[in-house]
Short mmCIF file of C-alpha atoms in Angstrom, two decimals:
data_model
loop_
_atom_site.label_atom_id
_atom_site.label_comp_id
_atom_site.label_asym_id
_atom_site.label_seq_id
_atom_site.Cartn_x
_atom_site.Cartn_y
_atom_site.Cartn_z
CA MET A 360 80.59 157.34 97.49
CA LEU A 361 83.93 155.94 96.38
CA ASP A 362 86.83 158.25 97.25
CA ARG A 363 88.59 159.94 94.33
CA GLU A 364 91.64 157.80 95.03
CA ARG A 365 91.35 154.34 93.47
CA ALA A 366 89.95 151.68 95.83
CA ALA A 367 92.35 149.31 97.54
CA GLY A 368 93.28 146.12 95.71
CA GLY A 369 92.13 142.57 96.36
CA ASN A 370 91.55 139.21 94.68
CA ARG A 371 87.84 138.49 95.34
CA ALA A 372 86.18 139.28 92.03
CA ILE A 373 82.79 139.59 90.37
CA LEU A 374 82.98 138.87 86.63
CA VAL A 375 80.90 140.77 84.09
CA HIS A 376 80.32 139.48 80.57
CA MET A 377 78.06 141.05 77.96
CA ASP A 378 76.98 139.42 74.71
CA ILE A 379 77.22 142.12 72.08
CA PHE A 380 75.64 141.58 68.68
CA ASP A 381 78.85 142.71 67.06
CA GLU A 382 81.43 140.10 66.07
CA VAL A 383 84.28 142.62 66.18
CA HIS A 384 83.78 143.40 69.89
CA ARG A 385 82.40 140.03 71.03
CA GLU A 386 84.45 138.20 73.67
CA ASN A 387 84.66 134.58 74.82
CA LEU A 388 83.42 133.92 78.37
CA SER A 389 85.37 130.67 78.93
CA GLU A 390 88.61 132.36 77.84
CA PHE A 391 87.83 135.25 80.19
CA LYS A 392 87.49 132.82 83.10
CA GLU A 393 90.92 131.38 82.24
CA LEU A 394 92.37 134.89 82.20
CA VAL A 395 90.91 135.65 85.62
CA LEU A 396 92.18 132.40 87.11
CA SER A 397 95.59 133.01 85.56
CA SER A 398 95.70 136.38 87.31
CA GLY A 399 95.21 134.69 90.69
CA ALA A 400 91.77 136.17 91.38
CA ASP A 401 88.98 134.25 93.09
CA ILE A 402 85.72 134.19 91.12
CA LEU A 403 82.79 134.90 93.46
CA ASP A 404 80.03 135.31 90.87
CA ILE A 405 79.48 135.94 87.16
CA ALA A 406 77.02 138.53 85.89
CA THR A 407 75.95 138.19 82.26
CA THR A 408 73.77 140.34 80.07
CA SER A 409 73.25 141.14 76.40
CA ARG A 410 72.77 144.38 74.49
CA GLN A 411 72.64 145.53 70.92
CA ARG A 412 75.42 148.01 71.71
CA ALA A 413 77.32 149.26 74.72
CA ASP A 414 75.82 151.95 76.97
CA PRO A 415 77.96 155.13 76.70
CA LYS A 416 77.84 155.85 80.45
CA TYR A 417 77.97 152.46 82.20
CA PHE A 418 78.68 150.12 79.24
CA ILE A 419 76.14 147.59 80.57
CA GLY A 420 73.37 150.06 81.38
CA SER A 421 72.44 151.66 84.70
CA GLY A 422 70.02 148.89 85.75
CA LYS A 423 72.58 146.10 85.34
CA ALA A 424 75.24 148.26 86.99
CA ARG A 425 73.03 148.56 90.10
CA GLU A 426 72.56 144.77 90.12
CA ILE A 427 76.33 144.34 90.12
CA ALA A 428 76.59 146.84 92.99
CA GLU A 429 74.25 144.60 95.00
CA LEU A 430 76.35 141.54 94.11
CA VAL A 431 79.48 143.32 95.31
CA LYS A 432 77.85 144.10 98.66
CA HIS A 433 76.41 140.58 98.98
CA HIS A 434 79.76 138.84 98.34
CA ASP A 435 81.94 141.56 99.88
CA ALA A 436 83.93 141.59 96.64
CA ASP A 437 87.19 143.48 96.17
CA LEU A 438 86.89 144.21 92.46
CA VAL A 439 84.71 143.85 89.38
CA LEU A 440 86.32 142.50 86.20
CA PHE A 441 84.78 143.28 82.81
CA ASN A 442 85.36 141.00 79.84
CA HIS A 443 85.48 144.06 77.60
CA LYS A 444 87.51 147.16 76.96
CA LEU A 445 86.01 150.08 78.87
CA ALA A 446 86.44 153.75 78.16
CA ALA A 447 88.10 155.70 80.97
CA SER A 448 84.83 157.56 81.66
CA GLN A 449 82.85 154.28 81.80
CA GLU A 450 85.34 152.83 84.27
CA ARG A 451 85.11 155.89 86.51
CA ASN A 452 81.31 156.00 86.31
CA LEU A 453 81.05 152.32 87.23
CA GLU A 454 83.42 152.74 90.17
CA GLY A 455 81.37 155.66 91.43
CA LEU A 456 78.11 153.70 91.23
CA ILE A 457 79.33 150.28 92.37
CA GLU A 458 81.75 151.69 94.97
CA CYS A 459 84.31 149.05 94.10
CA ARG A 460 87.49 148.75 92.06
CA VAL A 461 86.66 148.15 88.36
CA LEU A 462 89.11 146.64 85.89
CA ASP A 463 88.51 145.99 82.21
CA ARG A 464 89.89 143.20 80.03
CA THR A 465 92.91 145.26 78.97
CA GLY A 466 93.81 146.09 82.56
CA LEU A 467 93.47 142.43 83.52
CA ILE A 468 95.82 141.28 80.74
CA LEU A 469 98.33 143.97 81.70
CA ASP A 470 98.20 142.78 85.31
CA ILE A 471 98.90 139.18 84.24
CA PHE A 472 101.83 140.36 82.11
CA ALA A 473 103.19 142.28 85.12
CA GLN A 474 103.08 139.08 87.19
CA ARG A 475 104.78 136.96 84.52
CA ALA A 476 107.62 139.25 83.41
CA ARG A 477 110.97 138.04 84.75
CA SER A 478 113.69 139.72 82.69
CA PHE A 479 114.72 143.35 83.05
CA GLU A 480 113.50 144.09 79.53
CA GLY A 481 110.19 142.30 80.07
CA LYS A 482 109.45 144.25 83.24
CA LEU A 483 110.22 147.54 81.51
CA GLN A 484 107.99 146.67 78.57
CA VAL A 485 105.08 145.74 80.81
CA GLU A 486 105.45 148.89 82.91
CA LEU A 487 105.51 150.99 79.74
CA ALA A 488 102.28 149.40 78.52
CA GLN A 489 100.65 149.88 81.92
CA LEU A 490 101.64 153.55 82.08
CA LYS A 491 100.29 154.25 78.60
CA HIS A 492 97.02 152.50 79.44
CA LEU A 493 96.62 154.22 82.80
CA SER A 494 97.56 157.66 81.47
CA THR A 495 93.93 157.99 80.33
CA ARG A 496 92.68 156.97 83.78
CA LEU A 497 94.53 159.44 86.01
CA VAL A 498 92.63 160.19 89.20
CA ARG A 499 95.40 161.27 91.57
CA GLY A 500 96.88 157.79 91.31
CA TRP A 501 100.52 158.63 90.59
CA THR A 502 101.76 160.88 93.40
CA HIS A 503 104.18 158.15 94.49
CA LEU A 504 106.20 158.88 91.35
CA GLU A 505 107.35 162.15 92.94
CA ARG A 506 110.05 160.04 94.58
CA GLN A 507 111.69 159.80 91.16
CA LYS A 508 112.82 163.46 91.48
CA GLY A 509 112.64 164.06 95.21
CA GLY A 510 109.26 165.85 95.39
CA ILE A 511 110.35 169.20 96.99
CA GLY A 512 110.39 172.01 94.48
CA LEU A 513 109.06 169.72 91.80
CA ARG A 514 105.63 171.27 91.38
CA GLY A 515 105.28 174.57 89.61
CA PRO A 516 103.17 177.40 91.08
CA GLY A 517 99.46 176.92 90.50
CA GLU A 518 99.89 173.42 89.02
CA THR A 519 96.99 171.08 89.73
CA GLN A 520 97.43 167.59 91.15
CA LEU A 521 96.28 166.05 87.84
CA GLU A 522 98.80 168.12 85.86
CA THR A 523 101.53 167.01 88.25
CA ASP A 524 100.53 163.38 87.83
CA ARG A 525 100.59 163.68 84.05
CA ARG A 526 104.03 165.31 84.06
CA LEU A 527 105.44 162.64 86.39
CA LEU A 528 103.89 159.95 84.26
CA GLY A 529 105.43 161.41 81.12
CA LEU A 530 108.80 161.57 82.83
CA ARG A 531 108.64 157.91 83.82
CA ILE A 532 107.62 156.88 80.27
CA ARG A 533 110.62 158.74 78.85
CA GLN A 534 112.93 157.06 81.37
CA ILE A 535 111.63 153.60 80.41
CA ASN A 536 111.92 154.31 76.68
CA LYS A 537 115.53 155.39 77.20
CA ARG A 538 116.37 152.17 79.07
CA LEU A 539 114.57 150.04 76.50
CA SER A 540 116.53 151.66 73.67
CA LYS A 541 119.77 150.48 75.33
CA VAL A 542 118.41 146.94 75.73
CA LYS A 543 117.27 147.01 72.10
CA LYS A 544 120.79 147.85 70.94
CA GLN A 545 122.20 144.91 72.92
CA ARG A 546 119.59 142.58 71.39
CA GLU A 547 120.41 143.84 67.90
CA GLN A 548 124.12 143.14 68.48
CA GLY A 549 123.29 139.54 69.36
CA ARG A 550 121.06 139.28 66.32
CA ARG A 551 123.82 140.60 64.04
CA SER A 552 126.26 138.08 65.50
CA ARG A 553 123.88 135.22 64.66
CA GLN A 554 123.37 136.58 61.15
CA LYS A 555 127.14 136.85 60.68
CA ALA A 556 127.48 133.21 61.70
CA GLU A 557 124.60 132.45 59.30
CA ILE A 558 122.53 130.55 61.84
CA ALA A 559 118.87 130.62 60.84
CA THR A 560 116.28 131.65 63.42
CA VAL A 561 113.06 129.65 63.80
CA SER A 562 110.43 131.45 65.87
CA LEU A 563 107.56 129.75 67.68
CA VAL A 564 104.34 131.76 67.57
CA GLY A 565 100.76 130.95 68.43
CA TYR A 566 97.74 131.58 70.59
CA THR A 567 98.48 131.48 74.29
CA ASN A 568 98.37 128.03 75.91
CA ALA A 569 98.69 126.23 72.54
CA GLY A 570 101.85 124.38 73.62
CA LYS A 571 104.68 126.58 72.31
CA SER A 572 106.90 126.26 75.37
CA SER A 573 106.30 122.51 75.56
CA LEU A 574 107.37 122.19 71.92
CA PHE A 575 110.39 124.42 72.62
CA ASN A 576 111.44 122.06 75.42
CA ALA A 577 110.91 118.98 73.22
CA LEU A 578 113.10 120.38 70.44
CA SER A 579 115.82 121.92 72.60
CA ASP A 580 115.91 119.49 75.55
CA ASP A 581 115.49 122.57 77.72
CA HIS A 582 113.27 123.22 80.73
CA VAL A 583 111.44 126.46 79.97
CA TYR A 584 108.58 127.09 82.43
CA VAL A 585 105.43 125.33 81.25
CA GLN A 586 102.04 125.65 82.92
CA ASP A 587 98.44 125.09 81.83
CA GLN A 588 97.55 128.76 82.11
CA LEU A 589 97.41 131.79 79.86
CA PHE A 590 100.66 133.71 79.32
CA ALA A 591 102.80 131.22 81.25
CA THR A 592 105.76 132.40 79.13
CA LEU A 593 106.43 136.11 78.64
CA ASP A 594 110.12 136.70 78.22
CA PRO A 595 111.65 135.45 74.96
CA THR A 596 113.96 132.45 75.17
CA LEU A 597 116.53 131.58 72.50
CA ARG A 598 118.47 128.33 72.22
CA ARG A 599 120.74 126.89 69.56
CA ILE A 600 119.60 123.39 68.60
CA ASP A 601 121.52 120.89 66.47
CA LEU A 602 119.01 119.19 64.19
CA SER A 603 121.71 116.99 62.68
CA GLN A 604 125.49 116.89 62.41
CA ASP A 605 125.48 119.62 59.79
CA VAL A 606 122.33 121.65 60.49
CA SER A 607 121.80 123.98 63.45
CA VAL A 608 119.21 126.71 64.06
CA ILE A 609 118.33 129.25 66.75
CA LEU A 610 114.93 128.41 68.23
CA ALA A 611 113.00 131.35 69.72
CA ASP A 612 110.04 131.00 72.09
CA THR A 613 107.93 134.17 72.35
CA VAL A 614 104.87 135.45 74.19
CA GLY A 615 101.55 133.89 73.24
CA PHE A 616 98.85 135.95 71.56
CA ILE A 617 95.21 136.33 72.52
CA ARG A 618 92.03 137.78 71.09
CA HIS A 619 92.07 141.59 71.24
CA LEU A 620 95.60 141.71 72.62
CA PRO A 621 95.98 145.31 73.91
CA HIS A 622 97.61 147.54 71.33
CA ASP A 623 99.92 149.07 73.96
CA LEU A 624 101.27 145.59 74.71
CA VAL A 625 101.97 144.84 71.05
CA THR A 626 103.75 148.19 70.77
CA ALA A 627 105.72 147.73 74.00
CA PHE A 628 106.79 144.21 73.07
CA ARG A 629 107.75 145.12 69.50
CA SER A 630 111.49 144.84 70.21
CA THR A 631 110.99 141.40 71.77
CA LEU A 632 108.77 140.30 68.90
CA GLN A 633 111.46 141.45 66.47
CA GLU A 634 112.92 137.97 66.93
CA THR A 635 109.77 136.83 65.14
CA SER A 636 109.72 139.52 62.45
CA GLU A 637 113.36 138.77 61.48
CA ALA A 638 113.15 134.97 61.66
CA GLN A 639 113.70 132.82 58.59
CA LEU A 640 110.79 130.53 59.51
CA LEU A 641 107.74 130.70 61.77
CA LEU A 642 106.27 127.65 63.44
CA HIS A 643 102.67 128.58 64.24
CA VAL A 644 101.68 126.24 67.09
CA ILE A 645 97.95 125.49 67.17
CA ASP A 646 95.81 123.59 69.66
CA ALA A 647 94.19 121.18 67.20
CA ALA A 648 91.67 120.10 69.85
CA ASP A 649 90.38 123.63 70.50
CA GLU A 650 86.94 124.25 69.01
CA ASN A 651 87.95 127.90 68.46
CA ARG A 652 91.18 127.05 66.66
CA ASP A 653 90.22 128.80 63.39
CA ALA A 654 89.39 132.03 65.25
CA ASN A 655 92.64 131.71 67.21
CA ILE A 656 94.62 131.30 63.98
CA ASN A 657 93.07 134.51 62.66
CA GLU A 658 94.00 136.40 65.83
CA VAL A 659 97.63 135.27 65.57
CA ASP A 660 97.72 136.27 61.90
CA LYS A 661 96.49 139.77 62.86
CA VAL A 662 99.34 140.26 65.33
CA LEU A 663 101.89 138.90 62.84
CA SER A 664 100.68 141.55 60.39
CA GLN A 665 101.08 144.25 63.05
CA ILE A 666 104.74 143.31 63.61
CA ASP A 667 105.49 142.96 59.87
CA ALA A 668 105.95 139.19 60.02
CA ALA A 669 103.06 138.12 57.79
CA SER A 670 105.31 137.56 54.74
CA ILE A 671 107.70 135.13 56.49
CA ARG A 672 107.31 131.48 55.58
CA CYS A 673 105.13 129.76 58.15
CA ILE A 674 104.42 126.10 58.92
CA LEU A 675 101.32 125.30 60.96
CA ILE A 676 102.03 122.92 63.85
CA MET A 677 98.78 121.13 64.72
CA ASN A 678 99.52 120.17 68.32
CA LYS A 679 97.59 117.95 70.78
CA ILE A 680 96.52 115.32 68.23
CA ASP A 681 96.50 112.86 71.13
CA LEU A 682 93.20 114.52 72.10
CA THR A 683 91.70 114.27 68.61
CA GLY A 684 92.64 110.78 67.40
CA VAL A 685 94.44 112.17 64.34
CA LYS A 686 97.62 110.35 63.27
CA PRO A 687 100.89 112.28 62.84
CA ARG A 688 101.37 113.40 59.24
CA LEU A 689 102.64 116.11 56.90
CA ASP A 690 100.38 118.20 54.67
CA PHE A 691 101.85 119.78 51.53
CA ASP A 692 100.88 122.80 49.44
CA ASP A 693 100.58 122.92 45.65
CA ASP A 694 104.33 123.56 45.31
CA GLY A 695 105.18 120.42 47.28
CA GLU A 696 106.34 122.32 50.38
CA VAL A 697 105.29 121.34 53.89
CA LYS A 698 102.50 123.63 55.10
CA ARG A 699 101.12 121.70 58.09
CA ILE A 700 102.50 119.14 60.56
CA TRP A 701 100.20 117.13 62.84
CA LEU A 702 101.87 116.09 66.10
CA SER A 703 101.54 115.80 69.87
CA VAL A 704 104.18 117.26 72.15
CA GLU A 705 102.61 115.40 75.09
CA SER A 706 102.98 111.92 73.54
CA GLY A 707 105.94 112.72 71.28
CA GLU A 708 104.09 111.57 68.15
CA GLY A 709 105.17 113.51 65.07
CA ILE A 710 108.11 115.31 66.69
CA GLU A 711 110.57 113.46 64.43
CA LEU A 712 108.53 114.56 61.40
CA LEU A 713 109.03 118.17 62.48
CA LYS A 714 112.77 117.72 63.10
CA GLN A 715 113.27 116.07 59.73
CA THR A 716 111.29 118.82 58.00
CA LEU A 717 113.47 121.51 59.59
CA THR A 718 116.63 119.58 58.75
CA ASP A 719 115.65 119.20 55.10
CA LEU A 720 114.58 122.84 54.85
CA PHE A 721 117.78 124.37 56.20
CA ARG A 722 120.12 121.82 54.64
CA GLU A 723 119.13 123.26 51.26
CA GLN A 724 121.32 126.25 52.12
CA MET A 725 124.39 124.01 52.45
CA VAL A 726 126.92 123.10 49.73
CA GLU A 727 127.96 119.45 50.05
CA GLY A 728 130.21 117.06 48.20
CA THR A 729 133.38 114.97 48.19
CA LEU A 730 136.74 116.68 47.91
CA SER A 731 140.08 115.06 46.97
CA LEU A 732 143.19 116.87 48.16
CA ALA A 733 146.80 115.97 47.46
CA PRO A 734 149.22 115.74 50.41
CA ALA A 735 150.69 119.09 49.35
CA GLN A 736 147.26 120.70 49.97
CA ALA A 737 147.29 119.90 53.66
CA ARG A 738 146.91 123.62 54.45
CA VAL A 739 143.52 123.71 52.67
CA ARG A 740 142.49 120.60 54.60
CA ALA A 741 143.49 122.22 57.90
CA ARG A 742 141.48 125.37 57.10
CA LEU A 743 138.40 123.31 56.30
CA PHE A 744 138.70 121.53 59.64
CA GLU A 745 139.03 124.92 61.40
CA ILE A 746 135.66 126.12 60.10
CA GLY A 747 133.96 122.79 60.79
CA ALA A 748 133.25 121.95 57.15
CA ILE A 749 134.58 118.35 57.26
CA ARG A 750 132.02 115.63 58.02
CA GLY A 751 134.21 112.64 57.23
CA GLU A 752 137.70 111.78 56.00
CA SER A 753 139.63 108.89 54.48
CA VAL A 754 142.91 108.42 52.60
CA ASP A 755 143.13 106.64 49.21
CA GLU A 756 145.92 104.40 47.93
CA GLU A 757 147.80 107.38 46.46
CA GLY A 758 147.79 109.25 49.77
CA HIS A 759 145.12 111.77 48.79
CA PHE A 760 142.76 113.06 51.45
CA ILE A 761 139.15 112.18 50.57
CA LEU A 762 136.98 114.66 52.49
CA GLN A 763 133.20 114.73 52.94
CA VAL A 764 132.48 118.48 52.91
CA SER A 765 129.36 120.31 54.10
CA ILE A 766 129.61 124.11 54.18
CA SER A 767 127.16 127.00 54.07
CA ARG A 768 127.06 129.12 50.94
CA ARG A 769 128.28 132.16 52.87
CA ASP A 770 131.21 130.30 54.45
CA LEU A 771 132.08 128.83 51.06
CA ASP A 772 132.26 132.27 49.42
CA GLN A 773 134.42 133.61 52.27
CA PHE A 774 136.70 130.56 52.15
CA GLU A 775 137.23 130.81 48.39
CA SER A 776 137.98 134.53 48.64
CA ARG A 777 140.40 134.12 51.55
CA GLU A 778 142.23 131.03 50.26
CA GLN A 779 142.11 132.01 46.58
CA ILE A 780 140.80 128.59 45.58
CA ALA A 781 137.71 127.54 43.57
CA LEU A 782 136.58 125.00 46.13
CA GLU A 783 133.05 124.45 44.80
CA SER A 784 134.34 123.42 41.37
CA MET A 785 136.52 120.77 43.06
CA LEU A 786 133.56 119.11 44.81
CA ARG A 787 131.93 116.11 43.25
#
C-alpha cells in the first residue's frame, strides 16, 4: 500500500475526466489537456467515464478506480490528474487504491500558478492559496516547516504529528498574511498617487489565453511575456500609455480567469485584483474564435462579481477576428456608447479603433479652450506651462498670448483656487 507520506513527484501523468450530468460541475476536457500541458506534465493516457453523480468514496467509482490503477502500472505513471475538484477523503482513498500520487483540478491550477509567479507578492499569494488548500489534506506532509522555528522544543508534550503539522501550517499562513499586508499598503500608496495625479486606470480582464498580454503590448509598446498557454501572465503589470498629446491612462494587465477558478486563489489574489476593482474602465478581452466564448464570458463575469468589479463600465474586446473573417468595427448600446470592439491583435486590425475610443472616452474629463492673456499676465501663463496645460501658443498683433489650453477638471479647480483666478470663464 501507499505509505502515509505523499508519494514522490513526477511529470508522467494519467488524466481522468468524468462526464457528470450536472452543468454546474461539468468540466471541459480540451481545456483540461491545455492545463496539464501548461503545467509541464507528459500525458501518458486519458481515462474517461460518465456518471449521474460523483461516488462519495472514489469519485469515479471503485471499478473505474481499479482500471486507473492498472493504467498506472502499465505506463509506470508518476501521478493521476483529475479534471474535477476532489474531496480530501476522495483524494486519500484514491491514492491508497491506485498507489500513486493523485492531484485534482484545483491542485493542478495551484501548481501552475506556483510555476508562473515571479514577483515577491505573487509568490506569497500563491503559497497562501496552496497552504489553505492543502490544510485539508494533511498527512504528515509539513514537518519541513519546523525549520521556521528551529524544531527543538517546538512540540508540546503529547502532541500528535498531525496537530504539529496543523500548528506549523497556521504559523506559516499568519507569516504570509503579515507580509502581504505590508505589500498591500505599498500598492495602495501607489494607487493613491495615481488618483492624486488623476490618471485613469484601464484594466484588462478576460479568460486565460484570450490575448490580454498581447493587447497590453500592442497598446503600451511593451514586451510583457506572451505565450500560447494558460496562465502565461500571473503578476500584474502597470504601464502609463499616452493615447494622445493630452490623454494618458494607466493600463493594467492582470491574471486570466478560468472556469471554476479555485476560491482560495481568488481570495489570495484579491489585493492584486484590486487594480481591477478600482479601475475606471474594464476592457474584457475575448477570444472571438473560441466556440466556448459565451461560457467564458460568463465565467469572467462571475469572478468580477466576486471582486466587486461588476458595476464598473466594461467594453468587450472581441479579439482574433483574423480567425473569423469579421471586419474591425464598433458596436454601440442604446445610449450611443461603445459596448464592443472587434479587432485582431495579431494583424493589428482594429487597434486604432480601440485607441480612438479610449481617447474620446477619457478626453471628456478634460476642460479645453482658447485663452487670451495680456503681457502683464505672464505669471499665469508660466503656471499653466508648469502643469502641462498648454497645447499650443501664439502671439496676436497686440502682444497678447493666445494659448490652447487642455486641463483636467481636478487640476483646473486646484489652479483656480491657488491662483485666485476664474480661468474656466476666460476660456472660449
